[in-house]
Coordinates of C-alpha atoms in Angstrom, one line a residue:
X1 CA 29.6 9.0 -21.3
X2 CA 27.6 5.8 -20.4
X3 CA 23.7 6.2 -21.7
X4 CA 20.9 7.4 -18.7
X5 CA 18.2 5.0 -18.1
X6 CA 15.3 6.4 -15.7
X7 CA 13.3 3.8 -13.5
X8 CA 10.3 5.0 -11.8
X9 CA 8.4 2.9 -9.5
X10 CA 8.1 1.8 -6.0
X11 CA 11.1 0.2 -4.0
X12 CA 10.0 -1.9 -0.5
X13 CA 11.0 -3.2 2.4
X14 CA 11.5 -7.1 2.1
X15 CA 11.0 -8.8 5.6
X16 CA 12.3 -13.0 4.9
X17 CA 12.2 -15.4 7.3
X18 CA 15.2 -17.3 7.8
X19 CA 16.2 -20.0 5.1
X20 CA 13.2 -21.8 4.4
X21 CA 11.4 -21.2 7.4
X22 CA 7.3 -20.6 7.2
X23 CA 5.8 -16.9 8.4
X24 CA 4.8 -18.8 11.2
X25 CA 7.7 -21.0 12.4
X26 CA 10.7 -18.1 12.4
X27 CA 11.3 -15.6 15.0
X28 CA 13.7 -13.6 12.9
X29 CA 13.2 -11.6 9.2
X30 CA 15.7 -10.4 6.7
X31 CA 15.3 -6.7 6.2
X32 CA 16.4 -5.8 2.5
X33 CA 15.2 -3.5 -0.2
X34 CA 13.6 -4.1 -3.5
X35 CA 10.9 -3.6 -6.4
X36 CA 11.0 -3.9 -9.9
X37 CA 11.7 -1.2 -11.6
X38 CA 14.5 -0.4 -8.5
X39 CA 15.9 -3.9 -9.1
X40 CA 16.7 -3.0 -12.8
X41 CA 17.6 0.2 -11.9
X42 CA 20.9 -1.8 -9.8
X43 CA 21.2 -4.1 -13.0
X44 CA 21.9 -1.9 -15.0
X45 CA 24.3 0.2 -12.6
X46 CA 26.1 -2.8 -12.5
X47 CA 26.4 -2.9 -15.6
X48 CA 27.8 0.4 -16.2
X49 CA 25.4 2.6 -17.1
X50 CA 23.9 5.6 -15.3
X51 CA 21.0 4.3 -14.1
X52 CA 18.9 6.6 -12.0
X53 CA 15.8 5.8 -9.7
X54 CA 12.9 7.8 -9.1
X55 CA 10.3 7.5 -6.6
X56 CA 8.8 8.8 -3.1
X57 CA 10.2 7.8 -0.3
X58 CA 9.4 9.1 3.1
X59 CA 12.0 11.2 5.4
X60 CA 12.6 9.2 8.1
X61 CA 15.7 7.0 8.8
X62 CA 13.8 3.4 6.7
X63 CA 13.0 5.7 3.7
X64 CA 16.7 6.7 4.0
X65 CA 18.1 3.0 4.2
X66 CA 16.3 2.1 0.7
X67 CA 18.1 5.3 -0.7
X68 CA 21.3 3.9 0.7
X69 CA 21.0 0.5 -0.5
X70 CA 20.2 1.9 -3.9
X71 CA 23.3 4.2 -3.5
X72 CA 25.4 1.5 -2.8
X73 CA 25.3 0.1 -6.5
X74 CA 25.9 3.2 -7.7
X75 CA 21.7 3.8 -8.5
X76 CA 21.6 7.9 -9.0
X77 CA 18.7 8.4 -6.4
X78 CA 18.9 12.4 -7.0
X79 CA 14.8 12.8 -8.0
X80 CA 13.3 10.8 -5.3
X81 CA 10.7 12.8 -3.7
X82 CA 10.5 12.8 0.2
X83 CA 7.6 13.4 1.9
X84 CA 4.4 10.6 3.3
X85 CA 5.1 8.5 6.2
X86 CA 5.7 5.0 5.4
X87 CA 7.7 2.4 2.6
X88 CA 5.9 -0.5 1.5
X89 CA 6.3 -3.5 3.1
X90 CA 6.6 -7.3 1.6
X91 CA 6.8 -10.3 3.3
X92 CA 8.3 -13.6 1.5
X93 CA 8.6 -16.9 2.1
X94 CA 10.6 -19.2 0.1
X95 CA 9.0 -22.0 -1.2
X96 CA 10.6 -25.1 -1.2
X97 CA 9.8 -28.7 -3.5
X98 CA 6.4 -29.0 -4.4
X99 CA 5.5 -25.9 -1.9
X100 CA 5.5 -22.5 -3.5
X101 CA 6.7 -19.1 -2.3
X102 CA 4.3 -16.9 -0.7
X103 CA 3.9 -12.8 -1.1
X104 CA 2.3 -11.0 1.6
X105 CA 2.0 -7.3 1.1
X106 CA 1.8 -4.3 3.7
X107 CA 2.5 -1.2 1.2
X108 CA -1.4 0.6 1.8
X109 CA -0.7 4.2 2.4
X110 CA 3.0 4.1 1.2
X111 CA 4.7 7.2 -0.1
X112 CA 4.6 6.4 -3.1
X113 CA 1.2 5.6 -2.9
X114 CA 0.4 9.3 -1.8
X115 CA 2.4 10.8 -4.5
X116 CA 0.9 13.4 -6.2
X117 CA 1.6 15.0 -10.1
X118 CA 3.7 17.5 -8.6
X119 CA 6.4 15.3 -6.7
X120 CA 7.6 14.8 -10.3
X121 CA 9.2 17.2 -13.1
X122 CA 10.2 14.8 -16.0
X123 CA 11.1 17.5 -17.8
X124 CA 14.4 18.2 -15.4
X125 CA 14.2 13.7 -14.8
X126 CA 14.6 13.1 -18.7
X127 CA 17.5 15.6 -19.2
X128 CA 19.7 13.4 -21.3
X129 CA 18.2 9.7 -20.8
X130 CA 18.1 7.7 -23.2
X131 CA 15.1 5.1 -21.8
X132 CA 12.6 5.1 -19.5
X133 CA 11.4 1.7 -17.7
X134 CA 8.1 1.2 -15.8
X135 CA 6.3 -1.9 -14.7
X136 CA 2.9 -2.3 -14.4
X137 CA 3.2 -2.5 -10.7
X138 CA 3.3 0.6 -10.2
X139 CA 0.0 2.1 -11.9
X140 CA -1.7 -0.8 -9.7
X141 CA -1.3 0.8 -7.0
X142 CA -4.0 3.4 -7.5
X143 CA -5.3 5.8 -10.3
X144 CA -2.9 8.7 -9.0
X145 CA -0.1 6.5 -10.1
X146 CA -1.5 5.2 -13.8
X147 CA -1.7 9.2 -14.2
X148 CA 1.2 10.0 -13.4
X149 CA 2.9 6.9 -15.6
X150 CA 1.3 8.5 -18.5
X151 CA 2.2 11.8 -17.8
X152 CA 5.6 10.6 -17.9
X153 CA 5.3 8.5 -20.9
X154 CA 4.1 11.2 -22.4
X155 CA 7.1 13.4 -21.1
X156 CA 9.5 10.5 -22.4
X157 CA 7.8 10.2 -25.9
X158 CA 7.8 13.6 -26.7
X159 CA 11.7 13.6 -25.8
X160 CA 12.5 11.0 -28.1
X161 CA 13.5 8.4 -25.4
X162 CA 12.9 4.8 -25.8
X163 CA 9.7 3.4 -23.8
X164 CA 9.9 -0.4 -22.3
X165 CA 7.3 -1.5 -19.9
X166 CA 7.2 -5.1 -18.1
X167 CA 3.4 -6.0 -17.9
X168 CA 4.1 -7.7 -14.4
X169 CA 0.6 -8.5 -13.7
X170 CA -0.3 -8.4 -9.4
X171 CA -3.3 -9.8 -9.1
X172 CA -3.4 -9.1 -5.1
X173 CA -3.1 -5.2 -6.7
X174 CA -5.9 -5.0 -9.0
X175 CA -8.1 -7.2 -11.7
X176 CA -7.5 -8.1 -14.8
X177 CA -10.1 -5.9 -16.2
X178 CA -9.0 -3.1 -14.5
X179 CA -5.2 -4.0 -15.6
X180 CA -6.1 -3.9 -19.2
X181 CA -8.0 -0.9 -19.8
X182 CA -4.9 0.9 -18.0
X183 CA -1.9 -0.8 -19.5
X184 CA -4.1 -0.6 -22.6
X185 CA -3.6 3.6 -22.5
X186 CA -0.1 3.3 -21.5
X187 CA 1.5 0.7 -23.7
X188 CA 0.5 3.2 -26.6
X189 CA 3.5 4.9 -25.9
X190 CA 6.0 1.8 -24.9
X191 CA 8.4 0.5 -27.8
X192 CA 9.8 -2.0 -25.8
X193 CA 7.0 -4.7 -24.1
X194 CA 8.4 -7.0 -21.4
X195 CA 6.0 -10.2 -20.4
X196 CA 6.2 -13.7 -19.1
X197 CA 4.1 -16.4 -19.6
X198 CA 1.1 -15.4 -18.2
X199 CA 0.7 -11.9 -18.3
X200 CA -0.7 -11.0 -21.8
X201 CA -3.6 -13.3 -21.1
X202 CA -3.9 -11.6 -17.6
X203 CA -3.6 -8.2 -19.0
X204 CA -4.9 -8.3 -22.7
X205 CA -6.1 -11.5 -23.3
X206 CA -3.5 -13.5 -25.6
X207 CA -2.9 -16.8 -25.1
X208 CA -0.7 -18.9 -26.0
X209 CA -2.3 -22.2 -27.0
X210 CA -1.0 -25.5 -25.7
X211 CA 0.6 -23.8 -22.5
X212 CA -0.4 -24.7 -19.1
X213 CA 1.7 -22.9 -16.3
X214 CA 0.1 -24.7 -13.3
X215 CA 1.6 -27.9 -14.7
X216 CA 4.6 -26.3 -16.2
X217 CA 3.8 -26.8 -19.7
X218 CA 4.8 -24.2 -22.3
X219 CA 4.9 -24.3 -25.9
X220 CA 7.0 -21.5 -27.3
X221 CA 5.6 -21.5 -30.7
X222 CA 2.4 -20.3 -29.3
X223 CA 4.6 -17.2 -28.0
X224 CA 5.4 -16.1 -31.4
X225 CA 1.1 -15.9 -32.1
X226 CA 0.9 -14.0 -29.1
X227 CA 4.2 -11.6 -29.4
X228 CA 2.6 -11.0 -32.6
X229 CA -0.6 -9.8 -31.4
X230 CA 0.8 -7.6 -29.2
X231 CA 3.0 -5.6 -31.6
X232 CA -0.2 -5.5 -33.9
X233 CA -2.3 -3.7 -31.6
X234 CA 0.3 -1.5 -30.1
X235 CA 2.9 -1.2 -32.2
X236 CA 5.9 -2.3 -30.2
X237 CA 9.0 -2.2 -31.5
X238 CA 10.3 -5.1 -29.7
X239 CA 8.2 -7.9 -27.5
X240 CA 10.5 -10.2 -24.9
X241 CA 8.5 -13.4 -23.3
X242 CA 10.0 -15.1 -20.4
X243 CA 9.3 -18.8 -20.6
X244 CA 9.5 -20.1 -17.1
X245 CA 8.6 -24.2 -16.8
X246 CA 8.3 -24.6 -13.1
X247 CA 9.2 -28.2 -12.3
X248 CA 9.2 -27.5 -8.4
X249 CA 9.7 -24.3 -6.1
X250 CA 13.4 -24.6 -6.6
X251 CA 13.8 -25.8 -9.9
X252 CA 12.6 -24.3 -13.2
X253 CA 13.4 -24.6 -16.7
X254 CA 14.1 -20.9 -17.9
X255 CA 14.5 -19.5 -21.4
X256 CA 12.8 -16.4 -23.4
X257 CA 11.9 -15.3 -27.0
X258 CA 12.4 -11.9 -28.5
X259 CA 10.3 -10.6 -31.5
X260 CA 12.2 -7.9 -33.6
X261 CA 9.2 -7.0 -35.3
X262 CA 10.7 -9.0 -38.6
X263 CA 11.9 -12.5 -36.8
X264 CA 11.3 -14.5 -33.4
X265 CA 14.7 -15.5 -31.4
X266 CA 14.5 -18.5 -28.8
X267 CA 17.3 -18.5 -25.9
X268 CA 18.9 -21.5 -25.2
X269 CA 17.0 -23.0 -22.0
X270 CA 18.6 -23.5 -18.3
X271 CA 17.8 -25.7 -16.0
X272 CA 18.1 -23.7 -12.6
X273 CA 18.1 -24.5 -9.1
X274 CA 16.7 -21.7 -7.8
X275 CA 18.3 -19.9 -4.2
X276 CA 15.9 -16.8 -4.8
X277 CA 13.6 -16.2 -7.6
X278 CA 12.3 -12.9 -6.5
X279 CA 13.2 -10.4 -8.8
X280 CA 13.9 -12.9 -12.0
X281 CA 11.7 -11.3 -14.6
X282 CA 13.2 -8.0 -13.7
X283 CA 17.2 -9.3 -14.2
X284 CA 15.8 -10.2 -17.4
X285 CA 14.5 -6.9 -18.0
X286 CA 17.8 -5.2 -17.0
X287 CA 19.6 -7.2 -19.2
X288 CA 17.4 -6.4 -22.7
X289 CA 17.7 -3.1 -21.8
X290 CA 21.4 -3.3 -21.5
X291 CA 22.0 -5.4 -24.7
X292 CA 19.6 -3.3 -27.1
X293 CA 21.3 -0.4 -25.9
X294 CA 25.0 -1.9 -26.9
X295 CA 23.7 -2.9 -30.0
X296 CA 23.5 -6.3 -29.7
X297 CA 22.1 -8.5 -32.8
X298 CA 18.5 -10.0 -31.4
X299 CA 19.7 -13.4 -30.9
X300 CA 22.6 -12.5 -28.5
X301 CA 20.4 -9.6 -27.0
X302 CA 17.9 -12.4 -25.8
X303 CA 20.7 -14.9 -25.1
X304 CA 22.2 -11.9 -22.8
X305 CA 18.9 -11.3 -21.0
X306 CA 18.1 -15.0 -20.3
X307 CA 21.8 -15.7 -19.1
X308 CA 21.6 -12.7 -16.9
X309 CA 18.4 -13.6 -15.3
X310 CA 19.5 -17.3 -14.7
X311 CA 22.4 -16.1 -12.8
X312 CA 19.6 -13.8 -10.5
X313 CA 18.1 -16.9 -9.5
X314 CA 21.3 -17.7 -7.8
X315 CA 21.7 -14.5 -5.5
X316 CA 19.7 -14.1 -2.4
X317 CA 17.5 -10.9 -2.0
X318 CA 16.1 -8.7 -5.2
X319 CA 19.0 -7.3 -6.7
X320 CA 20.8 -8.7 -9.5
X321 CA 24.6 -8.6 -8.4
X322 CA 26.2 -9.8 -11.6
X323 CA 28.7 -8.5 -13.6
X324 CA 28.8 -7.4 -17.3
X325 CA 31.9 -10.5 -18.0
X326 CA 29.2 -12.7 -15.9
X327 CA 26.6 -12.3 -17.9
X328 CA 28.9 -12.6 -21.2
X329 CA 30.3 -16.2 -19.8
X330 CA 27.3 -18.0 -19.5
X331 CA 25.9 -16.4 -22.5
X332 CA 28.4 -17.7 -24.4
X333 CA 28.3 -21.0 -22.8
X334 CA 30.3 -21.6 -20.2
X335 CA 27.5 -23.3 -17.6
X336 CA 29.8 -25.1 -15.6
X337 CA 29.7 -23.5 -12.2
X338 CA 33.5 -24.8 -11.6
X339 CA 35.3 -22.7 -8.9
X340 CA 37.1 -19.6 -11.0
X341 CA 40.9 -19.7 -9.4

């Protein structure tokens, strides 16, 4: 029997304009679905495991297309609540060269938004899991929410599951100071801590010294000062860093470092032309999850997580559409991109 992960968070409508086109130039949007702790949710699947999804969702025929298009990868979508009247919304436009992607969100008043403690037994929802994910998106989106992420990390904790949270700091959700005195109560109870470049700054205030992100500079050893920090105050098992060195909108440099708690562990770094980088920290997320829980050795679990993240930055829309054997190939080397026959 493959091991249950649970995902709770909030999964949106994405509205794209065609190809590179600006908000204001197209006359026609992409409708597909996504969020972060849904997209790891269809990583994992994918992966084989029985990944289930929980959330609130309304009844109507959009909330049921995001159930279906969670469904489709195989995502166990048996505890989302229905009820409220709306999903969130996101608009995006792709960036190209020198001109970055833009975010526009439309997800006031969502379902998940109105949820309440009671949409939610994680007593029945932990029932054999094995890990529970959560981003910090989701207790951005009000107080109701950070409660109810507790209340299930307390659930999880006293069931003896494995925690991991990605800090995935939104700054058009709430402010840093708000941020860390809420992720400050909930990381208490996460063994697994998930964070890219910025976001222990944004959250906590760790930084890493001689790393600029505007200008795509990034040293890594000042990642192993702040990974460091973070364990010491909340006593993490495990901290992963995504080290993304943005040359331009569609090419990056990407790589990652784990701490064990003992040793630091650098991936090898890809240079990636980017078709869609939405959803990138949360392929890498996916992929930890699944190479701690087949017992990977730290360097290969980080070398797994990075190659399956690269490969996200090749599929268009949020979901990570790899393969286990995918994932494995370029981990182990094989870059090329030469047409499989």
């Amino acid at each position: 029997m493959s091991k249950k992960i649970i995902t709770f968070g909030e999964i949106m409508l994405r509205l794209a304009p065609e190809g590179y086109q600006r908000f204001t130039q197209t006359e026609n949007f992409l409708a597909t679905y996504g969020g972060g702790e849904a997209n790891v949710a269809v990583s994992l699947a994918n992966y084989g495991f029985d990944a289930k999804f929980v959330s609130k969702l309304p009844t109507h025929e959009i909330g049921q297309a995001a159930i279906n298009a969670l469904r489709r990868f195989g995502v166990d979508t048996s505890h989302i609540t229905r009820g409220g009247d709306r999903v969130g919304i996101y608009f995006l436009e792709k960036g190209a060269s020198q001109r970055p992607s833009k975010v526009i969100y439309d997800r006031a008043g969502s379902s998940i938004a109105t949820a309440n403690s009671s949409d939610f037994d994680w007593n029945i929802i932990f029932d054999g899991a094995s890990w529970f994910h959560f981003t910090g998106i989701t207790p951005a989106l009000n107080d109701d929410l950070a409660a109810i992420c507790l209340e299930a990390c307390k659930a999880a904790k006293k069931a003896n599951i494995t925690i991991s949270c990605d800090l995935n700091y939104r700054n058009k959700l709430w402010s840093k100071k708000k941020a860390g005195e809420v992720m400050g109560k909930l990381c208490k109870y996460v063994d697994v801590c998930i964070a890219n470049e910025e976001d222990s700054a944004d959250v906590f205030g760790i930084h890493a010294t001689g790393t600029d992100v505007t200008s795509g500079t990034v040293n890594h050893d000042g990642y192993k000062h702040v990974a460091k920090q973070l364990k010491d105050r909340f006593g993490f098992s495990k901290v992963a860093i995504t080290l993304r060195e943005s040359i331009s909108a569609n090419d990056n440099n990407w790589s990652a470092m784990l701490f064990d708690g003992y040793d630091y562990f650098f991936s090898k770094k890809y240079a990636m032309h980017i078709v869609d980088r939405v959803g990138g920290g949360d392929s890498f997320g996916g992929g930890l999850i699944c190479a701690i829980l087949n017992n990977l050795d730290s360097q290969s679990t980080i070398e797994f997580a990075v190659a399956a993240s690269c490969l996200k930055h090749s599929i268009e829309g949020d979901f990570n559409q790899v393969s286990m054997d995918e994932v494995l190939k370029l981990a182990g080397g094989d870059a090329s991109g030469r047409v499989q026959r």
